[in-house]
Coordinates of C-alpha atoms and ligand atoms in Angstrom, one line a residue:
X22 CA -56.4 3.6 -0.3
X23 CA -59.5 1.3 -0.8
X24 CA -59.7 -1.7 1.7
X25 CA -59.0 -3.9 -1.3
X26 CA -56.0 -2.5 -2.6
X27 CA -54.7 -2.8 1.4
X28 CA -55.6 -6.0 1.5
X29 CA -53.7 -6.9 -1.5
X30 CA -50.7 -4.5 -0.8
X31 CA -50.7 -6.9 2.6
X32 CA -50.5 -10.1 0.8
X33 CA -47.6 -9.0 -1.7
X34 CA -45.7 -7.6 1.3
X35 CA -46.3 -11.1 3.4
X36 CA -45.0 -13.1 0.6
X37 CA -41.7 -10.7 1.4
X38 CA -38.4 -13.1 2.6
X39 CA -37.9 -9.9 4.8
X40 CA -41.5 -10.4 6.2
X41 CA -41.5 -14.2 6.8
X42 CA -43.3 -15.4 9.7
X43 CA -44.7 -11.8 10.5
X44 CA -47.7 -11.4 12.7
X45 CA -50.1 -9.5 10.5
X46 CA -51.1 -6.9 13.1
X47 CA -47.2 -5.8 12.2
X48 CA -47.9 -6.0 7.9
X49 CA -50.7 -4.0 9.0
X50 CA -48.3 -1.3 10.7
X51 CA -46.0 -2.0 8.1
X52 CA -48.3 -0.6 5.4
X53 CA -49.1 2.2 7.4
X54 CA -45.4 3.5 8.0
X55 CA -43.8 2.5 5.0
X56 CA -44.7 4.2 1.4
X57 CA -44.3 2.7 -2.2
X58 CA -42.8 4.3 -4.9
X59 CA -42.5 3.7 -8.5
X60 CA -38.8 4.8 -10.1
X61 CA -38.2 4.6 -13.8
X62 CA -35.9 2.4 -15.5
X63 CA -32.4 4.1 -15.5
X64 CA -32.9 6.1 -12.3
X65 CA -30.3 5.4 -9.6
X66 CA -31.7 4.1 -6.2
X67 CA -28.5 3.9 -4.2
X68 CA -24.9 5.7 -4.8
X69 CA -21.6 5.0 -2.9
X70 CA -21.7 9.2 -2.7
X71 CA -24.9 9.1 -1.1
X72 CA -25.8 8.6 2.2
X73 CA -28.7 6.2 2.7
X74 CA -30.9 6.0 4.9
X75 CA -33.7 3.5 3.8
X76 CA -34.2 -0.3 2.8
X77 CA -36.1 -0.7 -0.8
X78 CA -37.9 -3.7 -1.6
X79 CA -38.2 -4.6 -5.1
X80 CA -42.3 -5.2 -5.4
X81 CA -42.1 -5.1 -9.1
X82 CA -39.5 -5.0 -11.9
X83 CA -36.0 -5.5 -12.1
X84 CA -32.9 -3.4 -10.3
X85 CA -28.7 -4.1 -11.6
X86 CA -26.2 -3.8 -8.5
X87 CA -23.3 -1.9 -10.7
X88 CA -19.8 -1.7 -10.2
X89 CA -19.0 1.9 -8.7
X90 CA -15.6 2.1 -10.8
X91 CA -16.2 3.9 -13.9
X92 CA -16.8 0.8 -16.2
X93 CA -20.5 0.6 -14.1
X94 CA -20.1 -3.4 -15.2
X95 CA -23.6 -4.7 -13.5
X96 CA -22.1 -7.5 -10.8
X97 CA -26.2 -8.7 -9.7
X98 CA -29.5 -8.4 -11.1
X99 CA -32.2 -7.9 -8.1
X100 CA -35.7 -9.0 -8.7
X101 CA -38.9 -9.1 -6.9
X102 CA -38.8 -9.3 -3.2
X103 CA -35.4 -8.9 -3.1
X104 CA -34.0 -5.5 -0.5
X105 CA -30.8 -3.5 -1.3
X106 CA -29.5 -0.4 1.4
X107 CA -29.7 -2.9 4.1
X108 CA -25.8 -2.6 4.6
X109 CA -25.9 0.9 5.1
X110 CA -28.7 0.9 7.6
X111 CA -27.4 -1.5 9.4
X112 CA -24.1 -0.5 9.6
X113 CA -24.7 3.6 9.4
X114 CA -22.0 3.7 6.2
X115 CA -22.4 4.7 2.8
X116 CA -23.8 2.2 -0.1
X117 CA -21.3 0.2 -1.3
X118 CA -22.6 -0.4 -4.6
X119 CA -24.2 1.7 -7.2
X120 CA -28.0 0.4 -7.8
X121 CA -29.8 1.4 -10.5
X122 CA -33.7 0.3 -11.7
X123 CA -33.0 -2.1 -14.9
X124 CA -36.8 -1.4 -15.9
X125 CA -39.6 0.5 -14.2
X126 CA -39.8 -1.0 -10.3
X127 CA -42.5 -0.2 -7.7
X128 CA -40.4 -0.2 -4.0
X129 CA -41.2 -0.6 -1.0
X130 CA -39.3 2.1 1.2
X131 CA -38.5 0.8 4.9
X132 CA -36.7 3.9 6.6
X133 CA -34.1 3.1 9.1
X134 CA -36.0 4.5 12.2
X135 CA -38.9 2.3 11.1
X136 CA -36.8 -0.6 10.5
X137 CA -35.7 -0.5 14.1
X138 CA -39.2 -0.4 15.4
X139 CA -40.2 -3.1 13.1
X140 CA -37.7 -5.3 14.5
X141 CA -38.7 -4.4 18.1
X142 CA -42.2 -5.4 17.7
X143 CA -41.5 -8.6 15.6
X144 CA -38.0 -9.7 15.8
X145 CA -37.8 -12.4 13.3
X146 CA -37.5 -9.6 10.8
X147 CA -33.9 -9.5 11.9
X148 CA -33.9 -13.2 11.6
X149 CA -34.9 -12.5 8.3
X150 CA -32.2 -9.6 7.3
X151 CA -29.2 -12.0 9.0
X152 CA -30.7 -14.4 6.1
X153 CA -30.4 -12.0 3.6
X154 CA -27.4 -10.8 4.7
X155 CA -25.7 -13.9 5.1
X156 CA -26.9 -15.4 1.2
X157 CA -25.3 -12.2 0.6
X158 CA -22.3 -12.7 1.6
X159 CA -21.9 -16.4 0.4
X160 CA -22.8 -15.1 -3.0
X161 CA -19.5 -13.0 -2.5
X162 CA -17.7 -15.2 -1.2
X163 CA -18.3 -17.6 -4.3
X164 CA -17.5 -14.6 -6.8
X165 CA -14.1 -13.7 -4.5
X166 CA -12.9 -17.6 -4.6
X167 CA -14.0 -17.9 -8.7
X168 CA -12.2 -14.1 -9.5
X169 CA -9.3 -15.9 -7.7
X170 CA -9.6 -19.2 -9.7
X171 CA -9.7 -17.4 -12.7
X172 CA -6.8 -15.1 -11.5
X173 CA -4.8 -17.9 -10.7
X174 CA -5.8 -19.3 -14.3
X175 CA -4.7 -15.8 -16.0
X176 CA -1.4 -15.7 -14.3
X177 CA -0.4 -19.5 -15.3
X178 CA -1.7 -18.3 -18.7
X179 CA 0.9 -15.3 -18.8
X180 CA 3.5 -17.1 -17.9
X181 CA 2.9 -20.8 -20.0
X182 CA 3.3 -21.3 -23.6
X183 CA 0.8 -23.3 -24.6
X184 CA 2.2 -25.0 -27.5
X185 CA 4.7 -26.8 -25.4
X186 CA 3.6 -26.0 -22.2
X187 CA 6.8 -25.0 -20.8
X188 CA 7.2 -21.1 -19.2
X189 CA 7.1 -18.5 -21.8
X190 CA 9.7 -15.6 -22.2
X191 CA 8.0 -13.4 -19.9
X192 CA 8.4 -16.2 -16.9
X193 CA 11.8 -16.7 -18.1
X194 CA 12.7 -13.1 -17.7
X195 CA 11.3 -12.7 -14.5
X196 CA 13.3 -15.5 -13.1
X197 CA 16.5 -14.6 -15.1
X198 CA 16.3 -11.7 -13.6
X199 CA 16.0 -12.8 -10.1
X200 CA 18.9 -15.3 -10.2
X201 CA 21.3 -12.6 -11.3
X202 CA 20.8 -11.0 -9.0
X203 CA 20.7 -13.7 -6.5
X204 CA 23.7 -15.1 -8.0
X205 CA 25.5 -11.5 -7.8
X206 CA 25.2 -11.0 -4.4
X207 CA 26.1 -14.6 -3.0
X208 CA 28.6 -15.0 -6.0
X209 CA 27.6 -18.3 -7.1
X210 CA 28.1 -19.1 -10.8
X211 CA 25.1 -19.0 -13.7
X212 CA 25.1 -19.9 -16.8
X213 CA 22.8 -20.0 -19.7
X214 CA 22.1 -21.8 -22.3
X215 CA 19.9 -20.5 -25.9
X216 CA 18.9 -23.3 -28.0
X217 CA 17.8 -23.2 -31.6
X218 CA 16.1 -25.3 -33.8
X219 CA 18.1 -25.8 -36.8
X220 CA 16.9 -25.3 -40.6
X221 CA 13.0 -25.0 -39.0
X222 CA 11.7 -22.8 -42.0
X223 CA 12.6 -25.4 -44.7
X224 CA 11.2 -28.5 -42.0
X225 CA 7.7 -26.0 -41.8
X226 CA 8.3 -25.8 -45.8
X227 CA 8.6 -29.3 -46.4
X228 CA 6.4 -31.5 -43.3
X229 CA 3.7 -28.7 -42.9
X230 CA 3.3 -26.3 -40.2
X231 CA 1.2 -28.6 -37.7
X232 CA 4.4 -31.4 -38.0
X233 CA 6.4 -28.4 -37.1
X234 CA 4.7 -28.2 -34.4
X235 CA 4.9 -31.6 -33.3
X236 CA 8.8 -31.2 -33.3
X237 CA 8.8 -28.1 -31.3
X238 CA 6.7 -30.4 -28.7
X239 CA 9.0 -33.0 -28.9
X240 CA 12.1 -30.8 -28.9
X241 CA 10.3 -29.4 -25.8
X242 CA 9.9 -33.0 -24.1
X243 CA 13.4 -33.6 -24.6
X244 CA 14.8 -30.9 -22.7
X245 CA 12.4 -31.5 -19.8
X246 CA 13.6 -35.2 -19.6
X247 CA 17.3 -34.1 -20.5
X248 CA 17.4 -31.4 -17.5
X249 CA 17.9 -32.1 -14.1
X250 CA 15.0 -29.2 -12.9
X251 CA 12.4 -28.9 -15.8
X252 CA 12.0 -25.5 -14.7
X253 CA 14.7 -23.5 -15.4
X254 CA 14.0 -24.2 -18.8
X255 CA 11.4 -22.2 -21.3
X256 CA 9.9 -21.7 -25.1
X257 CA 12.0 -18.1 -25.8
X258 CA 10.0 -17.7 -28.4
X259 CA 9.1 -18.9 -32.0
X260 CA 11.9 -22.2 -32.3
X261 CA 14.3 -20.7 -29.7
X262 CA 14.4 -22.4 -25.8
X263 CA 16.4 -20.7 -22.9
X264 CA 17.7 -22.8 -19.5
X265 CA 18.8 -21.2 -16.9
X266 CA 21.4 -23.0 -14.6
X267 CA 21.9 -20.9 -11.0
X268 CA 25.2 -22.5 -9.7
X269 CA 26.6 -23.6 -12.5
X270 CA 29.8 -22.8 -14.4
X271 CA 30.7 -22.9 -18.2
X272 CA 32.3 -26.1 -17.8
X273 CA 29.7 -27.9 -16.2
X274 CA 27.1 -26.2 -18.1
X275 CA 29.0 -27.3 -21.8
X276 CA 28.3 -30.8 -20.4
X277 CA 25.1 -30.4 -20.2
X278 CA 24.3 -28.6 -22.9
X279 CA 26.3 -31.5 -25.0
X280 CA 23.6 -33.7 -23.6
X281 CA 20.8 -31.8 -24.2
X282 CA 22.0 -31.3 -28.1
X283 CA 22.1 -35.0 -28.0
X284 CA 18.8 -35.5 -26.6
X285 CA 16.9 -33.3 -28.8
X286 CA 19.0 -35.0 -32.0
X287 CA 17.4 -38.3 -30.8
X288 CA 13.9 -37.6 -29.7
X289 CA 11.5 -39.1 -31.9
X290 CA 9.0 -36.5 -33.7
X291 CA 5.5 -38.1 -34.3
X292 CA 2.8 -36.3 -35.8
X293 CA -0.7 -35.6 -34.2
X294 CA -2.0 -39.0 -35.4
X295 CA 1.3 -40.7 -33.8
X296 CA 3.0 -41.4 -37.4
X297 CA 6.7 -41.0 -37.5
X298 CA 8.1 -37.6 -39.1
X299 CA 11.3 -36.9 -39.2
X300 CA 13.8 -35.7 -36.5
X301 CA 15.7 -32.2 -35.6
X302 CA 18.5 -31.0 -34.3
X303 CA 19.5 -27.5 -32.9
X304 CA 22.5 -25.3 -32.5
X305 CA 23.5 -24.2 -28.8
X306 CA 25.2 -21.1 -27.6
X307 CA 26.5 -20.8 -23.9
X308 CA 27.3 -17.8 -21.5
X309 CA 28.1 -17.1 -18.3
X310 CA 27.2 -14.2 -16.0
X311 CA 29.8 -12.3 -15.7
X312 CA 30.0 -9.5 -12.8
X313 CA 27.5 -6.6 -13.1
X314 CA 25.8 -8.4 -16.4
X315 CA 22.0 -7.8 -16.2
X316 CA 19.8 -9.4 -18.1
X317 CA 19.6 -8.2 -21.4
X318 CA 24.0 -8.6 -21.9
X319 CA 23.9 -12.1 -20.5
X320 CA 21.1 -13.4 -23.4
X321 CA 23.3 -11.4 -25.9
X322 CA 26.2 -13.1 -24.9
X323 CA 24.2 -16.5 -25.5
X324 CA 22.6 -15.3 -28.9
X325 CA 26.0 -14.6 -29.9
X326 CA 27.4 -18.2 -29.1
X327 CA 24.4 -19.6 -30.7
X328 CA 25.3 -17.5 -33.8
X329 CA 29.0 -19.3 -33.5
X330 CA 27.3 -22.6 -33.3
X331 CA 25.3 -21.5 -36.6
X332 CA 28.3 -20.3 -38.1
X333 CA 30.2 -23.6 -37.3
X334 CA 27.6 -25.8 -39.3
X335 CA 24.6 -25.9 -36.2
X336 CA 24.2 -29.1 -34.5
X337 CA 26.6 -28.3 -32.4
X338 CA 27.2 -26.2 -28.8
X339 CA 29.4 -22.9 -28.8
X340 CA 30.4 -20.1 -25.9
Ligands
LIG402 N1 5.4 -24.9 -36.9 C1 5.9 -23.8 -36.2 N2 6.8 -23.0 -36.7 C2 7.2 -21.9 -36.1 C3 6.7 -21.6 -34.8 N3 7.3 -20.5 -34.4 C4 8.2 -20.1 -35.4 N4 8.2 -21.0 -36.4 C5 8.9 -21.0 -37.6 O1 10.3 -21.2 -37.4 C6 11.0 -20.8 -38.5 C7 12.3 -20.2 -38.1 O2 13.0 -19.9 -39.3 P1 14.4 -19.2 -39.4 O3 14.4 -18.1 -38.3 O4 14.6 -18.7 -40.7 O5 15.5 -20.2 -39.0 P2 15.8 -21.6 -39.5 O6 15.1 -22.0 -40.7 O7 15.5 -22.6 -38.3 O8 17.3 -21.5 -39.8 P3 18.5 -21.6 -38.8 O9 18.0 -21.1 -37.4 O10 19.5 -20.7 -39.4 O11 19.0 -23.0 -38.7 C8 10.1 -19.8 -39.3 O12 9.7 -20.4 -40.5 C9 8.9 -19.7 -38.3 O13 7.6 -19.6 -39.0 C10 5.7 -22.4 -34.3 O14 5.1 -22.2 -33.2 N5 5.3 -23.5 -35.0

């Protein structure tokens, strides 16, 4: 190598994070120990299969850290002056992420043994690696705590309709589920209630599909304000609600469903610009667990009562 072509390998590697604040008697042995290679855009520098044994430092081009499941989804993009394999000399394990060069890179390739050395006769290099390290690791931490936000954000999604924002069928099954069989081994009542909006098609027909809307919210609203724990209660599905009510008998529960029937008959329906529209009512059937009912025969034996309820001329509660 030319003394001009040193010289300016020297002053790339000193602009370095890992070589911060090193003498440059030390760039001087770095360049002498330590090789650069050039890898091609697509070739793979580090492999959770592999062991490694080396630090690369990017001196040109781009490298993607990639998911080592099979989707290969790239999780960081590494640019100049930036290391990767410094986990896996430091700890002796294998790479825990696939690396792969994005475009054509030149590297610089610290092997472990000289890594050691290096840090022997200039020990701010570890100074530097802990900062590397550690950025590392906060940038991890932040994608753990936003995958859990968003986690968090799925799962609430799942389970919320977002029409009326009360739990959607697949919350209320879960928890149906879970009460019976609560209820069947302490022996404490349950009942259910199904509730149906009554003649929705021809108020969609006649007030337009966002006023139906606007009554399923408010039919919504009123069973929240009508129930005692908003949520036992959910959005079934389409114009059909479903409470739950652990502890409670038929009797009890025909009261409040007479309420609730009440409540919805009265809530006020206002469109999106807050003009009047006008009202609903719905039709209520009522069952009770029975011993050994699971899930599926207890919200049959409601559908049926609401049916009754149909039958009987709707606005009205049946068991
Ligand atoms: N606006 C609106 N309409 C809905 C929604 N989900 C279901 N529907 C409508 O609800 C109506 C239900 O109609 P049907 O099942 O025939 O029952 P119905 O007209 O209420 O008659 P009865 O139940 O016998 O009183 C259908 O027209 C659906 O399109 C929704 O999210 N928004």
């Amino acid at each position: 190598m030319h003394a001009s072509d040193i010289t300016s390998k020297i002053n790339q590697i000193s602009t370095m994070p890992l070589f911060e604040g090193v003498p440059l008697n030390v760039l001087h042995w770095v360049n002498e120990r330590c090789e650069v290679v050039r890898v091609f855009a697509g070739q793979t520098l580090l492999d959770p299969s592999h062991r490694n044994d080396a630090i690369y430092i990017i001196i040109s081009g781009f490298a993607q850290v990639r998911n080592p499941g099979a989707d290969g989804q790239a999780l960081a993009y590494l640019m100049e002056g930036q290391c990767v394999g410094e986990m896996s000399v430091i700890d002796g394990g294998q790479p825990s992420a696939r690396v792969v060069a994005d475009t054509d890179c030149m590297l610089l390739v610290i092997e472990s043994q000289t890594l050691w050395e290096l840090i022997g006769m200039a020990p701010v290099v570890a100074r530097n690696l802990m900062r590397t390290l550690s950025s590392r690791l906060r940038y991890d931490n932040e994608v753990i705590l936003e995958s859990l936000r968003m986690q968090r954000v799925f799962e609430h999604d799942a389970r919320v309709d977002p029409l009326t924002g009360m739990h959607n069928r697949r919350w209320l099954c879960e928890m149906l589920d879970r009460q019976i069989q609560r209820c069947n081994m302490s022996g404490e009542e349950l009942s259910i209630l199904m509730l149906d909006v009554d003649h929705f098609k021809s108020y969609n027909d006649r007030h337009g599909h966002l006023a139906g809307d606007c009554a399923l919210q408010s039919v919504a609203q009123a069973l929240r304000e009508g129930l005692r724990v908003s949520d036992t209660t959910a959005r079934f599905g389409g114009e059909e609600f479903v409470a739950i009510f652990p502890g409670v008998g038929l009797k009890a529960a025909r009261g409040i469903a007479e309420q609730l029937r009440q409540a919805v008959s009265d809530y006020p329906v206002r469109d999106y610009q807050g003009n009047p529209l006008p009202g609903v009512t719905a039709s209520i059937g009522l069952a009770a667990l029975e011993p050994g009912q699971d899930r599926d025969r207890l919200l049959d034996a409601a559908d049926a009562a609401l049916y009754r309820a149909k039958n009987a001329g709707r606005n009205r509660v049946s068991e």
